[in-house]
Amino acid sequence: EPEVTQTPSHQVTQMGQEVILRCVPISNHLYFYWYRQILGQKVEFLVSFYNNEISEKSEIFDDQFSVERPDGSNFTLKIRSTKLEDSAMYFCASSPSRQITQPQHFGDGTRLSIL
Amino acid sequence: AQSVAQPEDQVNVAEGNPLTVKCTYSVSGNPYLFWYVQYPNRGLQFLLKYITGDNLVKGSYGFEAEFNKSQTSFHLKKPSALVSDSALYFCAVTGDSNYQLIWGAGTKLIIKP
């Protein structure tokens, strides 16, 4: 079964540095999402992306964050000037359409540790 | 505002016994409800969903969930638990106003042999 893949599995970065998290969604999927899960807390929606545009974003997704689909296969989340509180698991997801009957498929996540 | 509650941080069940993981929700409009499972160091795997139709929804690995509109609940169930069912289970909801998934805090399910 096709999978969403995320790289790296673990990223350690100094506070203030920029980090790019990468995702390869399932190939025929059109909608892409980023979520984060701070250790011991709920999964939180960050952003959804369709047709090279952000569809929806949460309050968490401020100017520090950006998303991009640079080459038609990768879907990236960039965090500029990372803060300690950005440490979390970041999950990418994709779905074939925006119909709610189509569940989102998740990658295994990237654990981001900010030192 | 949309919200999901999973009232139990942890559920312990003996292997072979039935299990229930509870979820209640609050959403404006029609609810669309999901259960996902997370194994250690893995992503979230879709188990089942309720969109419309029969209140009893069957999903992967023998799990099912019952949608109860009057109680605003969507409890996850399995008639006979396996040790391999031990994992973290998340309930999620969205309404028909947007497609953001709102997640519960998760319930750790421990199945003891």
PDB file of C-alpha atoms in Angstrom:
ATOM      1  CA  GLU A   1       0.000   0.000   0.000  1.00  0.00           C
ATOM      2  CA  PRO A   2       1.363   3.453  -0.877  1.00  0.00           C
ATOM      3  CA  GLU A   3       2.683   5.418   2.069  1.00  0.00           C
ATOM      4  CA  VAL A   4       3.454   8.969   3.015  1.00  0.00           C
ATOM      5  CA  THR A   5       7.174   9.220   3.738  1.00  0.00           C
ATOM      6  CA  GLN A   6       8.860  11.835   5.889  1.00  0.00           C
ATOM      7  CA  THR A   7      12.514  12.732   6.243  1.00  0.00           C
ATOM      8  CA  PRO A   8      14.443  12.983   8.411  1.00  0.00           C
ATOM      9  CA  SER A   9      13.010  10.828  11.156  1.00  0.00           C
ATOM     10  CA  HIS A  10      14.820  12.939  13.746  1.00  0.00           C
ATOM     11  CA  GLN A  11      16.176  16.456  13.357  1.00  0.00           C
ATOM     12  CA  VAL A  12      18.239  18.238  15.991  1.00  0.00           C
ATOM     13  CA  THR A  13      18.700  21.970  15.471  1.00  0.00           C
ATOM     14  CA  GLN A  14      20.099  24.892  17.430  1.00  0.00           C
ATOM     15  CA  MET A  15      17.590  27.518  18.518  1.00  0.00           C
ATOM     16  CA  GLY A  16      17.381  30.310  16.007  1.00  0.00           C
ATOM     17  CA  GLN A  17      18.303  28.151  13.059  1.00  0.00           C
ATOM     18  CA  GLU A  18      16.038  27.379  10.134  1.00  0.00           C
ATOM     19  CA  VAL A  19      14.799  23.836   9.594  1.00  0.00           C
ATOM     20  CA  ILE A  20      13.074  22.185   6.649  1.00  0.00           C
ATOM     21  CA  LEU A  21      10.992  19.070   7.160  1.00  0.00           C
ATOM     22  CA  ARG A  22      10.304  17.008   4.083  1.00  0.00           C
ATOM     23  CA  CYS A  23       7.389  14.866   3.069  1.00  0.00           C
ATOM     24  CA  VAL A  24       6.563  12.817   0.007  1.00  0.00           C
ATOM     25  CA  PRO A  25       2.774  12.422  -0.122  1.00  0.00           C
ATOM     26  CA  ILE A  26       1.045   9.519  -1.815  1.00  0.00           C
ATOM     27  CA  SER A  27       1.444  10.100  -5.531  1.00  0.00           C
ATOM     28  CA  ASN A  28      -2.171  10.572  -6.638  1.00  0.00           C
ATOM     29  CA  HIS A  29      -3.166  12.633  -3.617  1.00  0.00           C
ATOM     30  CA  LEU A  30      -4.000  16.278  -4.064  1.00  0.00           C
ATOM     31  CA  TYR A  31      -4.399  17.638  -0.522  1.00  0.00           C
ATOM     32  CA  PHE A  32      -1.554  17.890   1.909  1.00  0.00           C
ATOM     33  CA  TYR A  33      -1.402  18.671   5.592  1.00  0.00           C
ATOM     34  CA  TRP A  34       1.020  19.299   8.411  1.00  0.00           C
ATOM     35  CA  TYR A  35       0.258  18.531  12.044  1.00  0.00           C
ATOM     36  CA  ARG A  36       2.399  18.675  15.110  1.00  0.00           C
ATOM     37  CA  GLN A  37       2.321  16.804  18.397  1.00  0.00           C
ATOM     38  CA  ILE A  38       4.211  18.253  21.310  1.00  0.00           C
ATOM     39  CA  LEU A  39       5.320  15.475  23.641  1.00  0.00           C
ATOM     40  CA  GLY A  40       2.444  14.399  25.835  1.00  0.00           C
ATOM     41  CA  GLN A  41      -0.025  16.759  24.188  1.00  0.00           C
ATOM     42  CA  LYS A  42      -2.686  16.623  21.510  1.00  0.00           C
ATOM     43  CA  VAL A  43      -2.114  16.428  17.798  1.00  0.00           C
ATOM     44  CA  GLU A  44      -2.592  19.954  16.437  1.00  0.00           C
ATOM     45  CA  PHE A  45      -3.483  20.998  12.916  1.00  0.00           C
ATOM     46  CA  LEU A  46      -1.031  23.400  11.332  1.00  0.00           C
ATOM     47  CA  VAL A  47      -1.900  23.848   7.686  1.00  0.00           C
ATOM     48  CA  SER A  48      -3.548  22.335   4.635  1.00  0.00           C
ATOM     49  CA  PHE A  49      -2.344  22.850   1.086  1.00  0.00           C
ATOM     50  CA  TYR A  50      -3.951  22.365  -2.308  1.00  0.00           C
ATOM     51  CA  ASN A  51      -3.102  23.475  -5.805  1.00  0.00           C
ATOM     52  CA  ASN A  52       0.055  25.189  -4.599  1.00  0.00           C
ATOM     53  CA  GLU A  53      -1.799  27.320  -2.117  1.00  0.00           C
ATOM     54  CA  ILE A  54      -2.554  27.193   1.563  1.00  0.00           C
ATOM     55  CA  SER A  55      -6.192  26.177   2.028  1.00  0.00           C
ATOM     56  CA  GLU A  56      -6.470  26.557   5.769  1.00  0.00           C
ATOM     57  CA  LYS A  57      -4.085  27.298   8.577  1.00  0.00           C
ATOM     58  CA  SER A  58      -4.328  27.371  12.338  1.00  0.00           C
ATOM     59  CA  GLU A  59      -3.285  30.073  14.755  1.00  0.00           C
ATOM     60  CA  ILE A  60      -0.095  28.118  15.369  1.00  0.00           C
ATOM     61  CA  PHE A  61       0.957  28.575  11.750  1.00  0.00           C
ATOM     62  CA  ASP A  62       2.352  32.076  12.040  1.00  0.00           C
ATOM     63  CA  ASP A  63       4.941  33.920   9.962  1.00  0.00           C
ATOM     64  CA  GLN A  64       7.634  31.640  11.312  1.00  0.00           C
ATOM     65  CA  PHE A  65       6.199  28.784   9.249  1.00  0.00           C
ATOM     66  CA  SER A  66       5.912  28.259   5.521  1.00  0.00           C
ATOM     67  CA  VAL A  67       5.027  25.376   3.233  1.00  0.00           C
ATOM     68  CA  GLU A  68       6.014  24.639  -0.292  1.00  0.00           C
ATOM     69  CA  ARG A  69       5.680  21.998  -2.961  1.00  0.00           C
ATOM     70  CA  PRO A  70       8.888  22.736  -4.825  1.00  0.00           C
ATOM     71  CA  ASP A  71       8.972  19.960  -7.376  1.00  0.00           C
ATOM     72  CA  GLY A  72       5.614  18.228  -7.658  1.00  0.00           C
ATOM     73  CA  SER A  73       6.503  15.394  -5.315  1.00  0.00           C
ATOM     74  CA  ASN A  74       7.964  16.849  -2.115  1.00  0.00           C
ATOM     75  CA  PHE A  75       5.915  18.863   0.345  1.00  0.00           C
ATOM     76  CA  THR A  76       8.019  20.811   2.793  1.00  0.00           C
ATOM     77  CA  LEU A  77       7.467  22.633   6.053  1.00  0.00           C
ATOM     78  CA  LYS A  78       9.999  25.347   6.817  1.00  0.00           C
ATOM     79  CA  ILE A  79      10.406  26.804  10.272  1.00  0.00           C
ATOM     80  CA  ARG A  80      12.453  29.993  10.376  1.00  0.00           C
ATOM     81  CA  SER A  81      14.357  30.975  13.498  1.00  0.00           C
ATOM     82  CA  THR A  82      13.325  27.960  15.543  1.00  0.00           C
ATOM     83  CA  LYS A  83      12.350  28.294  19.186  1.00  0.00           C
ATOM     84  CA  LEU A  84      12.596  25.791  22.013  1.00  0.00           C
ATOM     85  CA  GLU A  85       8.818  25.371  21.970  1.00  0.00           C
ATOM     86  CA  ASP A  86       8.953  24.179  18.367  1.00  0.00           C
ATOM     87  CA  SER A  87      10.264  20.858  19.651  1.00  0.00           C
ATOM     88  CA  ALA A  88       7.617  18.304  18.684  1.00  0.00           C
ATOM     89  CA  MET A  89       6.726  15.494  16.335  1.00  0.00           C
ATOM     90  CA  TYR A  90       5.663  16.872  12.986  1.00  0.00           C
ATOM     91  CA  PHE A  91       3.349  14.751  10.894  1.00  0.00           C
ATOM     92  CA  CYS A  92       2.637  15.139   7.214  1.00  0.00           C
ATOM     93  CA  ALA A  93      -0.594  13.767   5.768  1.00  0.00           C
ATOM     94  CA  SER A  94      -2.212  13.569   2.369  1.00  0.00           C
ATOM     95  CA  SER A  95      -5.607  12.745   0.988  1.00  0.00           C
ATOM     96  CA  PRO A  96      -6.864  12.159  -2.551  1.00  0.00           C
ATOM     97  CA  SER A  97      -9.554  14.791  -2.324  1.00  0.00           C
ATOM     98  CA  ARG A  98     -11.087  17.211   0.108  1.00  0.00           C
ATOM     99  CA  GLN A  99     -14.146  15.057   0.514  1.00  0.00           C
ATOM    100  CA  ILE A 100     -14.404  14.149   4.125  1.00  0.00           C
ATOM    101  CA  THR A 101     -15.118  10.545   3.115  1.00  0.00           C
ATOM    102  CA  GLN A 102     -11.477  10.273   2.088  1.00  0.00           C
ATOM    103  CA  PRO A 103      -9.365   9.816   5.224  1.00  0.00           C
ATOM    104  CA  GLN A 104      -5.997  11.464   5.573  1.00  0.00           C
ATOM    105  CA  HIS A 105      -2.969   9.194   5.378  1.00  0.00           C
ATOM    106  CA  PHE A 106      -0.109  10.045   7.710  1.00  0.00           C
ATOM    107  CA  GLY A 107       3.621   9.640   7.569  1.00  0.00           C
ATOM    108  CA  ASP A 108       5.653   8.347  10.510  1.00  0.00           C
ATOM    109  CA  GLY A 109       6.630  11.859  11.507  1.00  0.00           C
ATOM    110  CA  THR A 110       9.794  13.839  12.080  1.00  0.00           C
ATOM    111  CA  ARG A 111      10.889  14.359  15.639  1.00  0.00           C
ATOM    112  CA  LEU A 112      12.238  17.908  15.859  1.00  0.00           C
ATOM    113  CA  SER A 113      14.434  18.705  18.834  1.00  0.00           C
ATOM    114  CA  ILE A 114      15.482  22.327  19.347  1.00  0.00           C
ATOM    115  CA  LEU A 115      18.495  22.832  21.605  1.00  0.00           C
TER     116      LEU A 115
ATOM    117  CA  ALA B   1     -15.915  25.617  18.822  1.00  0.00           C
ATOM    118  CA  GLN B   2     -15.190  22.052  17.836  1.00  0.00           C
ATOM    119  CA  SER B   3     -13.675  19.795  20.439  1.00  0.00           C
ATOM    120  CA  VAL B   4     -13.022  16.168  21.230  1.00  0.00           C
ATOM    121  CA  ALA B   5     -12.697  14.572  24.624  1.00  0.00           C
ATOM    122  CA  GLN B   6     -11.131  11.250  25.417  1.00  0.00           C
ATOM    123  CA  PRO B   7     -11.811  10.995  29.136  1.00  0.00           C
ATOM    124  CA  GLU B   8      -9.410   8.138  29.838  1.00  0.00           C
ATOM    125  CA  ASP B   9      -5.664   8.587  29.623  1.00  0.00           C
ATOM    126  CA  GLN B  10      -5.187   4.835  29.800  1.00  0.00           C
ATOM    127  CA  VAL B  11      -7.334   1.741  29.454  1.00  0.00           C
ATOM    128  CA  ASN B  12      -6.162  -1.650  30.680  1.00  0.00           C
ATOM    129  CA  VAL B  13      -7.819  -4.802  29.351  1.00  0.00           C
ATOM    130  CA  ALA B  14      -6.985  -8.476  29.631  1.00  0.00           C
ATOM    131  CA  GLU B  15      -6.366 -10.290  26.383  1.00  0.00           C
ATOM    132  CA  GLY B  16      -9.545 -11.872  25.044  1.00  0.00           C
ATOM    133  CA  ASN B  17     -11.833  -9.445  26.860  1.00  0.00           C
ATOM    134  CA  PRO B  18     -13.891  -6.793  25.088  1.00  0.00           C
ATOM    135  CA  LEU B  19     -12.448  -3.297  25.014  1.00  0.00           C
ATOM    136  CA  THR B  20     -13.959   0.166  24.794  1.00  0.00           C
ATOM    137  CA  VAL B  21     -12.108   3.433  24.270  1.00  0.00           C
ATOM    138  CA  LYS B  22     -14.337   6.432  24.862  1.00  0.00           C
ATOM    139  CA  CYS B  23     -14.719   9.568  22.791  1.00  0.00           C
ATOM    140  CA  THR B  24     -17.172  12.433  22.986  1.00  0.00           C
ATOM    141  CA  TYR B  25     -17.306  15.401  20.694  1.00  0.00           C
ATOM    142  CA  SER B  26     -18.713  18.844  20.218  1.00  0.00           C
ATOM    143  CA  VAL B  27     -19.191  20.249  16.751  1.00  0.00           C
ATOM    144  CA  SER B  28     -21.564  22.590  14.999  1.00  0.00           C
ATOM    145  CA  GLY B  29     -23.409  20.976  12.148  1.00  0.00           C
ATOM    146  CA  ASN B  30     -22.919  17.392  11.103  1.00  0.00           C
ATOM    147  CA  PRO B  31     -19.989  15.610  12.740  1.00  0.00           C
ATOM    148  CA  TYR B  32     -17.490  13.561  10.819  1.00  0.00           C
ATOM    149  CA  LEU B  33     -15.664  11.270  13.198  1.00  0.00           C
ATOM    150  CA  PHE B  34     -12.467   9.290  12.911  1.00  0.00           C
ATOM    151  CA  TRP B  35     -10.356   6.900  14.917  1.00  0.00           C
ATOM    152  CA  TYR B  36      -6.629   6.629  14.368  1.00  0.00           C
ATOM    153  CA  VAL B  37      -4.065   4.380  16.058  1.00  0.00           C
ATOM    154  CA  GLN B  38      -0.439   5.240  16.754  1.00  0.00           C
ATOM    155  CA  TYR B  39       2.127   2.549  17.437  1.00  0.00           C
ATOM    156  CA  PRO B  40       5.449   3.524  19.049  1.00  0.00           C
ATOM    157  CA  ASN B  41       7.639   5.642  16.746  1.00  0.00           C
ATOM    158  CA  ARG B  42       5.071   5.426  13.980  1.00  0.00           C
ATOM    159  CA  GLY B  43       2.595   7.803  12.399  1.00  0.00           C
ATOM    160  CA  LEU B  44      -1.147   7.813  12.753  1.00  0.00           C
ATOM    161  CA  GLN B  45      -2.935   4.956  11.047  1.00  0.00           C
ATOM    162  CA  PHE B  46      -6.554   5.331  10.022  1.00  0.00           C
ATOM    163  CA  LEU B  47      -8.874   2.803  11.664  1.00  0.00           C
ATOM    164  CA  LEU B  48     -12.402   3.850  10.784  1.00  0.00           C
ATOM    165  CA  LYS B  49     -14.710   6.766  10.187  1.00  0.00           C
ATOM    166  CA  TYR B  50     -18.300   7.826  10.565  1.00  0.00           C
ATOM    167  CA  ILE B  51     -19.626  10.130   7.887  1.00  0.00           C
ATOM    168  CA  THR B  52     -23.281   9.217   7.576  1.00  0.00           C
ATOM    169  CA  GLY B  53     -25.484   6.125   7.552  1.00  0.00           C
ATOM    170  CA  ASP B  54     -25.342   3.228   9.982  1.00  0.00           C
ATOM    171  CA  ASN B  55     -24.389   4.218  13.485  1.00  0.00           C
ATOM    172  CA  LEU B  56     -22.180   1.133  13.865  1.00  0.00           C
ATOM    173  CA  VAL B  57     -19.053   1.493  11.792  1.00  0.00           C
ATOM    174  CA  LYS B  58     -16.614  -1.357  11.209  1.00  0.00           C
ATOM    175  CA  GLY B  59     -12.954  -0.724  10.562  1.00  0.00           C
ATOM    176  CA  SER B  60      -9.512  -2.255  10.441  1.00  0.00           C
ATOM    177  CA  TYR B  61      -8.167  -4.984  12.737  1.00  0.00           C
ATOM    178  CA  GLY B  62     -11.627  -5.977  13.985  1.00  0.00           C
ATOM    179  CA  PHE B  63     -12.382  -2.594  15.524  1.00  0.00           C
ATOM    180  CA  GLU B  64     -15.770  -0.942  15.360  1.00  0.00           C
ATOM    181  CA  ALA B  65     -17.251   2.253  16.682  1.00  0.00           C
ATOM    182  CA  GLU B  66     -20.753   3.341  17.518  1.00  0.00           C
ATOM    183  CA  PHE B  67     -21.963   6.822  16.705  1.00  0.00           C
ATOM    184  CA  ASN B  68     -24.484   8.068  19.253  1.00  0.00           C
ATOM    185  CA  LYS B  69     -25.884  11.448  18.308  1.00  0.00           C
ATOM    186  CA  SER B  70     -27.879  12.012  21.475  1.00  0.00           C
ATOM    187  CA  GLN B  71     -24.854  11.348  23.661  1.00  0.00           C
ATOM    188  CA  THR B  72     -22.426  12.978  21.172  1.00  0.00           C
ATOM    189  CA  SER B  73     -20.198   9.948  21.495  1.00  0.00           C
ATOM    190  CA  PHE B  74     -18.166   7.761  19.172  1.00  0.00           C
ATOM    191  CA  HIS B  75     -16.697   5.004  21.333  1.00  0.00           C
ATOM    192  CA  LEU B  76     -14.238   2.561  19.842  1.00  0.00           C
ATOM    193  CA  LYS B  77     -14.856  -1.114  20.569  1.00  0.00           C
ATOM    194  CA  LYS B  78     -13.490  -4.550  19.912  1.00  0.00           C
ATOM    195  CA  PRO B  79     -15.124  -7.786  21.067  1.00  0.00           C
ATOM    196  CA  SER B  80     -11.891  -9.589  21.914  1.00  0.00           C
ATOM    197  CA  ALA B  81      -8.662  -7.712  22.594  1.00  0.00           C
ATOM    198  CA  LEU B  82      -5.240  -8.819  21.407  1.00  0.00           C
ATOM    199  CA  VAL B  83      -1.902  -7.940  22.978  1.00  0.00           C
ATOM    200  CA  SER B  84      -0.954  -6.422  19.619  1.00  0.00           C
ATOM    201  CA  ASP B  85      -3.794  -3.900  20.011  1.00  0.00           C
ATOM    202  CA  SER B  86      -1.700  -2.125  22.630  1.00  0.00           C
ATOM    203  CA  ALA B  87      -1.106   1.374  21.247  1.00  0.00           C
ATOM    204  CA  LEU B  88      -2.216   4.978  21.477  1.00  0.00           C
ATOM    205  CA  TYR B  89      -5.682   5.657  20.090  1.00  0.00           C
ATOM    206  CA  PHE B  90      -6.875   9.037  18.891  1.00  0.00           C
ATOM    207  CA  CYS B  91     -10.379  10.194  18.165  1.00  0.00           C
ATOM    208  CA  ALA B  92     -10.761  13.118  15.746  1.00  0.00           C
ATOM    209  CA  VAL B  93     -13.672  15.168  14.495  1.00  0.00           C
ATOM    210  CA  THR B  94     -14.410  17.725  11.883  1.00  0.00           C
ATOM    211  CA  GLY B  95     -17.590  19.491  10.932  1.00  0.00           C
ATOM    212  CA  ASP B  96     -19.000  20.452   7.595  1.00  0.00           C
ATOM    213  CA  SER B  97     -17.748  24.011   7.923  1.00  0.00           C
ATOM    214  CA  ASN B  98     -14.112  23.104   7.392  1.00  0.00           C
ATOM    215  CA  TYR B  99     -11.859  20.109   7.077  1.00  0.00           C
ATOM    216  CA  GLN B 100      -9.477  20.634   9.944  1.00  0.00           C
ATOM    217  CA  LEU B 101      -9.254  17.545  12.063  1.00  0.00           C
ATOM    218  CA  ILE B 102      -9.613  18.321  15.741  1.00  0.00           C
ATOM    219  CA  TRP B 103      -7.982  15.669  17.862  1.00  0.00           C
ATOM    220  CA  GLY B 104      -8.575  14.163  21.250  1.00  0.00           C
ATOM    221  CA  ALA B 105      -5.685  13.847  23.674  1.00  0.00           C
ATOM    222  CA  GLY B 106      -5.324  10.160  22.994  1.00  0.00           C
ATOM    223  CA  THR B 107      -5.916   7.054  25.100  1.00  0.00           C
ATOM    224  CA  LYS B 108      -3.183   4.555  25.797  1.00  0.00           C
ATOM    225  CA  LEU B 109      -4.580   1.065  25.453  1.00  0.00           C
ATOM    226  CA  ILE B 110      -2.719  -1.678  27.252  1.00  0.00           C
ATOM    227  CA  ILE B 111      -3.715  -5.264  26.633  1.00  0.00           C
ATOM    228  CA  LYS B 112      -2.265  -7.689  29.170  1.00  0.00           C
ATOM    229  CA  PRO B 113      -1.725 -11.356  28.326  1.00  0.00           C
TER     230      PRO B 113
END
